[in-house]
Amino acid sequence: MTTPDVSVVVAVYNTMPYLTRCLASLTAQTLGERRMEVVVVDDGSTDGSTAEIERFAQLHPGLFTVVRQPNSGGPASPSNRGLELACGRYVFFLGADDHLAPDALERMVAMADRYGSDVLLCKMAAIGERTVPTGVFKQTSPAIRLVGDGLPWALSNTKLFRREMVERNRIRYDEDMPAFSDQPFVMEACFRARRISVLADQDYYFAVRRADSSNITFRAGPETRLRCAAKLLETTTRFLEPGPLRTGFHRRHFHVELFQLFGAGFPALGPDVRERVVTGAARLIGTYGDGVLERLDERRRRTLELAWRGATEALCEEILSDPERTPRAAVAEEGFSLVRWLLAPVRGARGGRKGDRQPV
């Protein structure tokens, strides 16, 4: 068989009825079924997703590779499994709630081939109050910078990756990260890429907010989020020398992941949990905050400075007096509705992987 131009990896856990439109958008691609393959990894679904996947596989023989595995507790494991099975020149990760414009894959592959792109971003559109990045999609560009064109604010894995580059560097998802697991994957791919391109002349990727979704940031638990945020900062430190590039990515993580540790629900946490979160955040701020805190807006800087000083009570007062400090609307920034995995039973009550999940 000829090598497909692109392998689309779809990690699935209980995504009905949104899964139907997701898979239908793949069968409608103008690229054509002979030039693509779809690798669907069902991570132990229980809501009818399994039957829907099988229905599409029967209707389109040869297009779908279907794998079913016990629930892993997060999207990292099924994403890695799909990547291991992928055969295409490029690989694209599609959230099982989301869908693509009919010409998305054809246009992305054509642009990546034309410019030799190792990573290519396509313009995203939000459906149902979902939040998507906008700055990086102001215009189509054959090559963008790591920092300065909006890339640090667009770290979901919903991108086209040259598979040879991914395999040569053995880039994989960290299966010990139940939250944010695609960000280290995307960052490493971008750090190693020879060229990163953006296709932004129309909407290609439609990111859907589920009607019943909840924010992964809150459902994952503050200590889990803290641990995963530390891994994001470690990734940039591992690949980037001190300087503007590293600071640009650290500013993003301070602005988003660290600040979100101190949302409206923080004062209601148990005192021991609050102290552990503040202590852990203070360690990260002290380690990575040089040149970063002063680049934040006043509200975020004030919050993180209180955490850095270990002023837990003052921090709680700051949060309670802030009318804007309300739980964010449900947003799956990583390209998955991760809350479904986090609320699923942990795989293997006996002998499950350490670090899969921590109590919320």
PDB file of N, CA and C in Angstrom, residues 177 183-184 187 191 226-240 246-247 249-255 257-258 280-281 283-289 292:
ATOM      1  N   MET A 177       0.878  12.736  33.087  1.00  0.00           N
ATOM      2  CA  MET A 177       0.228  14.041  33.158  1.00  0.00           C
ATOM      3  C   MET A 177      -1.245  13.897  32.788  1.00  0.00           C
ATOM      4  N   GLN A 183       0.751  19.794  25.904  1.00  0.00           N
ATOM      5  CA  GLN A 183       1.600  20.968  25.780  1.00  0.00           C
ATOM      6  C   GLN A 183       3.097  20.633  25.701  1.00  0.00           C
ATOM      7  N   PRO A 184       3.641  19.754  26.556  1.00  0.00           N
ATOM      8  CA  PRO A 184       5.054  19.387  26.367  1.00  0.00           C
ATOM      9  C   PRO A 184       5.314  18.735  25.007  1.00  0.00           C
ATOM     10  N   MET A 187       5.318  21.640  22.522  1.00  0.00           N
ATOM     11  CA  MET A 187       6.497  22.484  22.698  1.00  0.00           C
ATOM     12  C   MET A 187       7.748  21.807  22.163  1.00  0.00           C
ATOM     13  N   PHE A 191      10.056  23.226  19.251  1.00  0.00           N
ATOM     14  CA  PHE A 191      11.456  23.543  19.510  1.00  0.00           C
ATOM     15  C   PHE A 191      12.372  22.824  18.521  1.00  0.00           C
ATOM     16  N   LEU A 226      -0.766  21.654  39.749  1.00  0.00           N
ATOM     17  CA  LEU A 226       0.541  22.193  40.120  1.00  0.00           C
ATOM     18  C   LEU A 226       1.661  21.302  39.600  1.00  0.00           C
ATOM     19  N   ARG A 227       1.508  20.012  39.792  1.00  0.00           N
ATOM     20  CA  ARG A 227       2.534  19.068  39.327  1.00  0.00           C
ATOM     21  C   ARG A 227       2.684  19.122  37.803  1.00  0.00           C
ATOM     22  N   CYS A 228       1.566  19.213  37.102  1.00  0.00           N
ATOM     23  CA  CYS A 228       1.630  19.262  35.643  1.00  0.00           C
ATOM     24  C   CYS A 228       2.198  20.598  35.152  1.00  0.00           C
ATOM     25  N   ALA A 229       1.874  21.690  35.849  1.00  0.00           N
ATOM     26  CA  ALA A 229       2.448  22.989  35.485  1.00  0.00           C
ATOM     27  C   ALA A 229       3.964  22.974  35.636  1.00  0.00           C
ATOM     28  N   ALA A 230       4.456  22.301  36.674  1.00  0.00           N
ATOM     29  CA  ALA A 230       5.900  22.188  36.860  1.00  0.00           C
ATOM     30  C   ALA A 230       6.548  21.493  35.666  1.00  0.00           C
ATOM     31  N   LYS A 231       5.878  20.482  35.112  1.00  0.00           N
ATOM     32  CA  LYS A 231       6.443  19.784  33.960  1.00  0.00           C
ATOM     33  C   LYS A 231       6.480  20.673  32.721  1.00  0.00           C
ATOM     34  N   LEU A 232       5.507  21.569  32.590  1.00  0.00           N
ATOM     35  CA  LEU A 232       5.535  22.500  31.463  1.00  0.00           C
ATOM     36  C   LEU A 232       6.756  23.411  31.555  1.00  0.00           C
ATOM     37  N   LEU A 233       7.007  23.938  32.739  1.00  0.00           N
ATOM     38  CA  LEU A 233       8.154  24.831  32.926  1.00  0.00           C
ATOM     39  C   LEU A 233       9.471  24.075  32.762  1.00  0.00           C
ATOM     40  N   GLU A 234       9.507  22.837  33.221  1.00  0.00           N
ATOM     41  CA  GLU A 234      10.716  22.021  33.031  1.00  0.00           C
ATOM     42  C   GLU A 234      10.998  21.774  31.556  1.00  0.00           C
ATOM     43  N   THR A 235       9.938  21.627  30.753  1.00  0.00           N
ATOM     44  CA  THR A 235      10.125  21.369  29.326  1.00  0.00           C
ATOM     45  C   THR A 235      10.805  22.544  28.643  1.00  0.00           C
ATOM     46  N   THR A 236      10.327  23.761  28.906  1.00  0.00           N
ATOM     47  CA  THR A 236      10.952  24.918  28.262  1.00  0.00           C
ATOM     48  C   THR A 236      12.393  25.087  28.729  1.00  0.00           C
ATOM     49  N   THR A 237      12.647  24.819  30.006  1.00  0.00           N
ATOM     50  CA  THR A 237      14.010  24.951  30.522  1.00  0.00           C
ATOM     51  C   THR A 237      14.941  23.927  29.885  1.00  0.00           C
ATOM     52  N   ARG A 238      14.404  22.765  29.597  1.00  0.00           N
ATOM     53  CA  ARG A 238      15.235  21.700  29.001  1.00  0.00           C
ATOM     54  C   ARG A 238      15.641  22.045  27.568  1.00  0.00           C
ATOM     55  N   PHE A 239      14.790  22.749  26.837  1.00  0.00           N
ATOM     56  CA  PHE A 239      15.049  22.966  25.415  1.00  0.00           C
ATOM     57  C   PHE A 239      15.523  24.376  25.079  1.00  0.00           C
ATOM     58  N   LEU A 240      15.251  25.346  25.941  1.00  0.00           N
ATOM     59  CA  LEU A 240      15.584  26.729  25.620  1.00  0.00           C
ATOM     60  C   LEU A 240      16.562  27.300  26.638  1.00  0.00           C
ATOM     61  N   ARG A 246      12.773  31.637  26.163  1.00  0.00           N
ATOM     62  CA  ARG A 246      12.331  30.926  27.352  1.00  0.00           C
ATOM     63  C   ARG A 246      11.362  31.787  28.157  1.00  0.00           C
ATOM     64  N   THR A 247      11.683  33.053  28.323  1.00  0.00           N
ATOM     65  CA  THR A 247      10.824  33.949  29.094  1.00  0.00           C
ATOM     66  C   THR A 247       9.442  34.051  28.471  1.00  0.00           C
ATOM     67  N   PHE A 249       7.735  31.757  26.828  1.00  0.00           N
ATOM     68  CA  PHE A 249       6.936  30.585  27.168  1.00  0.00           C
ATOM     69  C   PHE A 249       6.609  30.557  28.667  1.00  0.00           C
ATOM     70  N   HIS A 250       7.576  30.945  29.506  1.00  0.00           N
ATOM     71  CA  HIS A 250       7.307  30.961  30.938  1.00  0.00           C
ATOM     72  C   HIS A 250       6.226  31.988  31.280  1.00  0.00           C
ATOM     73  N   ARG A 251       6.233  33.106  30.598  1.00  0.00           N
ATOM     74  CA  ARG A 251       5.186  34.115  30.830  1.00  0.00           C
ATOM     75  C   ARG A 251       3.817  33.521  30.545  1.00  0.00           C
ATOM     76  N   ARG A 252       3.714  32.752  29.501  1.00  0.00           N
ATOM     77  CA  ARG A 252       2.442  32.118  29.175  1.00  0.00           C
ATOM     78  C   ARG A 252       2.000  31.175  30.289  1.00  0.00           C
ATOM     79  N   HIS A 253       2.918  30.355  30.818  1.00  0.00           N
ATOM     80  CA  HIS A 253       2.550  29.399  31.847  1.00  0.00           C
ATOM     81  C   HIS A 253       2.232  30.083  33.175  1.00  0.00           C
ATOM     82  N   PHE A 254       2.915  31.188  33.477  1.00  0.00           N
ATOM     83  CA  PHE A 254       2.567  31.956  34.669  1.00  0.00           C
ATOM     84  C   PHE A 254       1.182  32.579  34.495  1.00  0.00           C
ATOM     85  N   HIS A 255       0.932  33.133  33.319  1.00  0.00           N
ATOM     86  CA  HIS A 255      -0.325  33.821  33.023  1.00  0.00           C
ATOM     87  C   HIS A 255      -1.511  32.858  33.114  1.00  0.00           C
ATOM     88  N   GLU A 257      -1.473  28.702  33.660  1.00  0.00           N
ATOM     89  CA  GLU A 257      -1.529  27.570  34.584  1.00  0.00           C
ATOM     90  C   GLU A 257      -1.281  27.965  36.039  1.00  0.00           C
ATOM     91  N   LEU A 258      -0.273  28.802  36.305  1.00  0.00           N
ATOM     92  CA  LEU A 258      -0.007  29.161  37.702  1.00  0.00           C
ATOM     93  C   LEU A 258      -1.101  30.062  38.263  1.00  0.00           C
ATOM     94  N   GLY A 280       4.223  24.992  46.744  1.00  0.00           N
ATOM     95  CA  GLY A 280       4.675  24.506  45.440  1.00  0.00           C
ATOM     96  C   GLY A 280       4.736  25.607  44.410  1.00  0.00           C
ATOM     97  N   ALA A 281       3.734  26.487  44.409  1.00  0.00           N
ATOM     98  CA  ALA A 281       3.743  27.605  43.464  1.00  0.00           C
ATOM     99  C   ALA A 281       4.901  28.548  43.756  1.00  0.00           C
ATOM    100  N   ARG A 283       7.745  27.785  44.977  1.00  0.00           N
ATOM    101  CA  ARG A 283       8.976  27.171  44.477  1.00  0.00           C
ATOM    102  C   ARG A 283       9.115  27.397  42.974  1.00  0.00           C
ATOM    103  N   LEU A 284       8.027  27.233  42.229  1.00  0.00           N
ATOM    104  CA  LEU A 284       8.076  27.433  40.779  1.00  0.00           C
ATOM    105  C   LEU A 284       8.333  28.901  40.439  1.00  0.00           C
ATOM    106  N   ILE A 285       7.686  29.801  41.168  1.00  0.00           N
ATOM    107  CA  ILE A 285       7.891  31.231  40.909  1.00  0.00           C
ATOM    108  C   ILE A 285       9.328  31.622  41.210  1.00  0.00           C
ATOM    109  N   GLY A 286       9.869  31.116  42.316  1.00  0.00           N
ATOM    110  CA  GLY A 286      11.255  31.428  42.652  1.00  0.00           C
ATOM    111  C   GLY A 286      12.244  30.844  41.663  1.00  0.00           C
ATOM    112  N   THR A 287      11.924  29.670  41.107  1.00  0.00           N
ATOM    113  CA  THR A 287      12.836  29.006  40.171  1.00  0.00           C
ATOM    114  C   THR A 287      12.766  29.593  38.779  1.00  0.00           C
ATOM    115  N   TYR A 288      11.561  29.927  38.332  1.00  0.00           N
ATOM    116  CA  TYR A 288      11.365  30.296  36.925  1.00  0.00           C
ATOM    117  C   TYR A 288      10.886  31.733  36.723  1.00  0.00           C
ATOM    118  N   GLY A 289      10.701  32.485  37.793  1.00  0.00           N
ATOM    119  CA  GLY A 289      10.037  33.777  37.671  1.00  0.00           C
ATOM    120  C   GLY A 289      10.922  34.944  37.308  1.00  0.00           C
ATOM    121  N   VAL A 292       9.903  37.275  34.534  1.00  0.00           N
ATOM    122  CA  VAL A 292       8.569  36.870  34.095  1.00  0.00           C
ATOM    123  C   VAL A 292       7.487  37.644  34.831  1.00  0.00           C
TER     124      VAL A 292
END
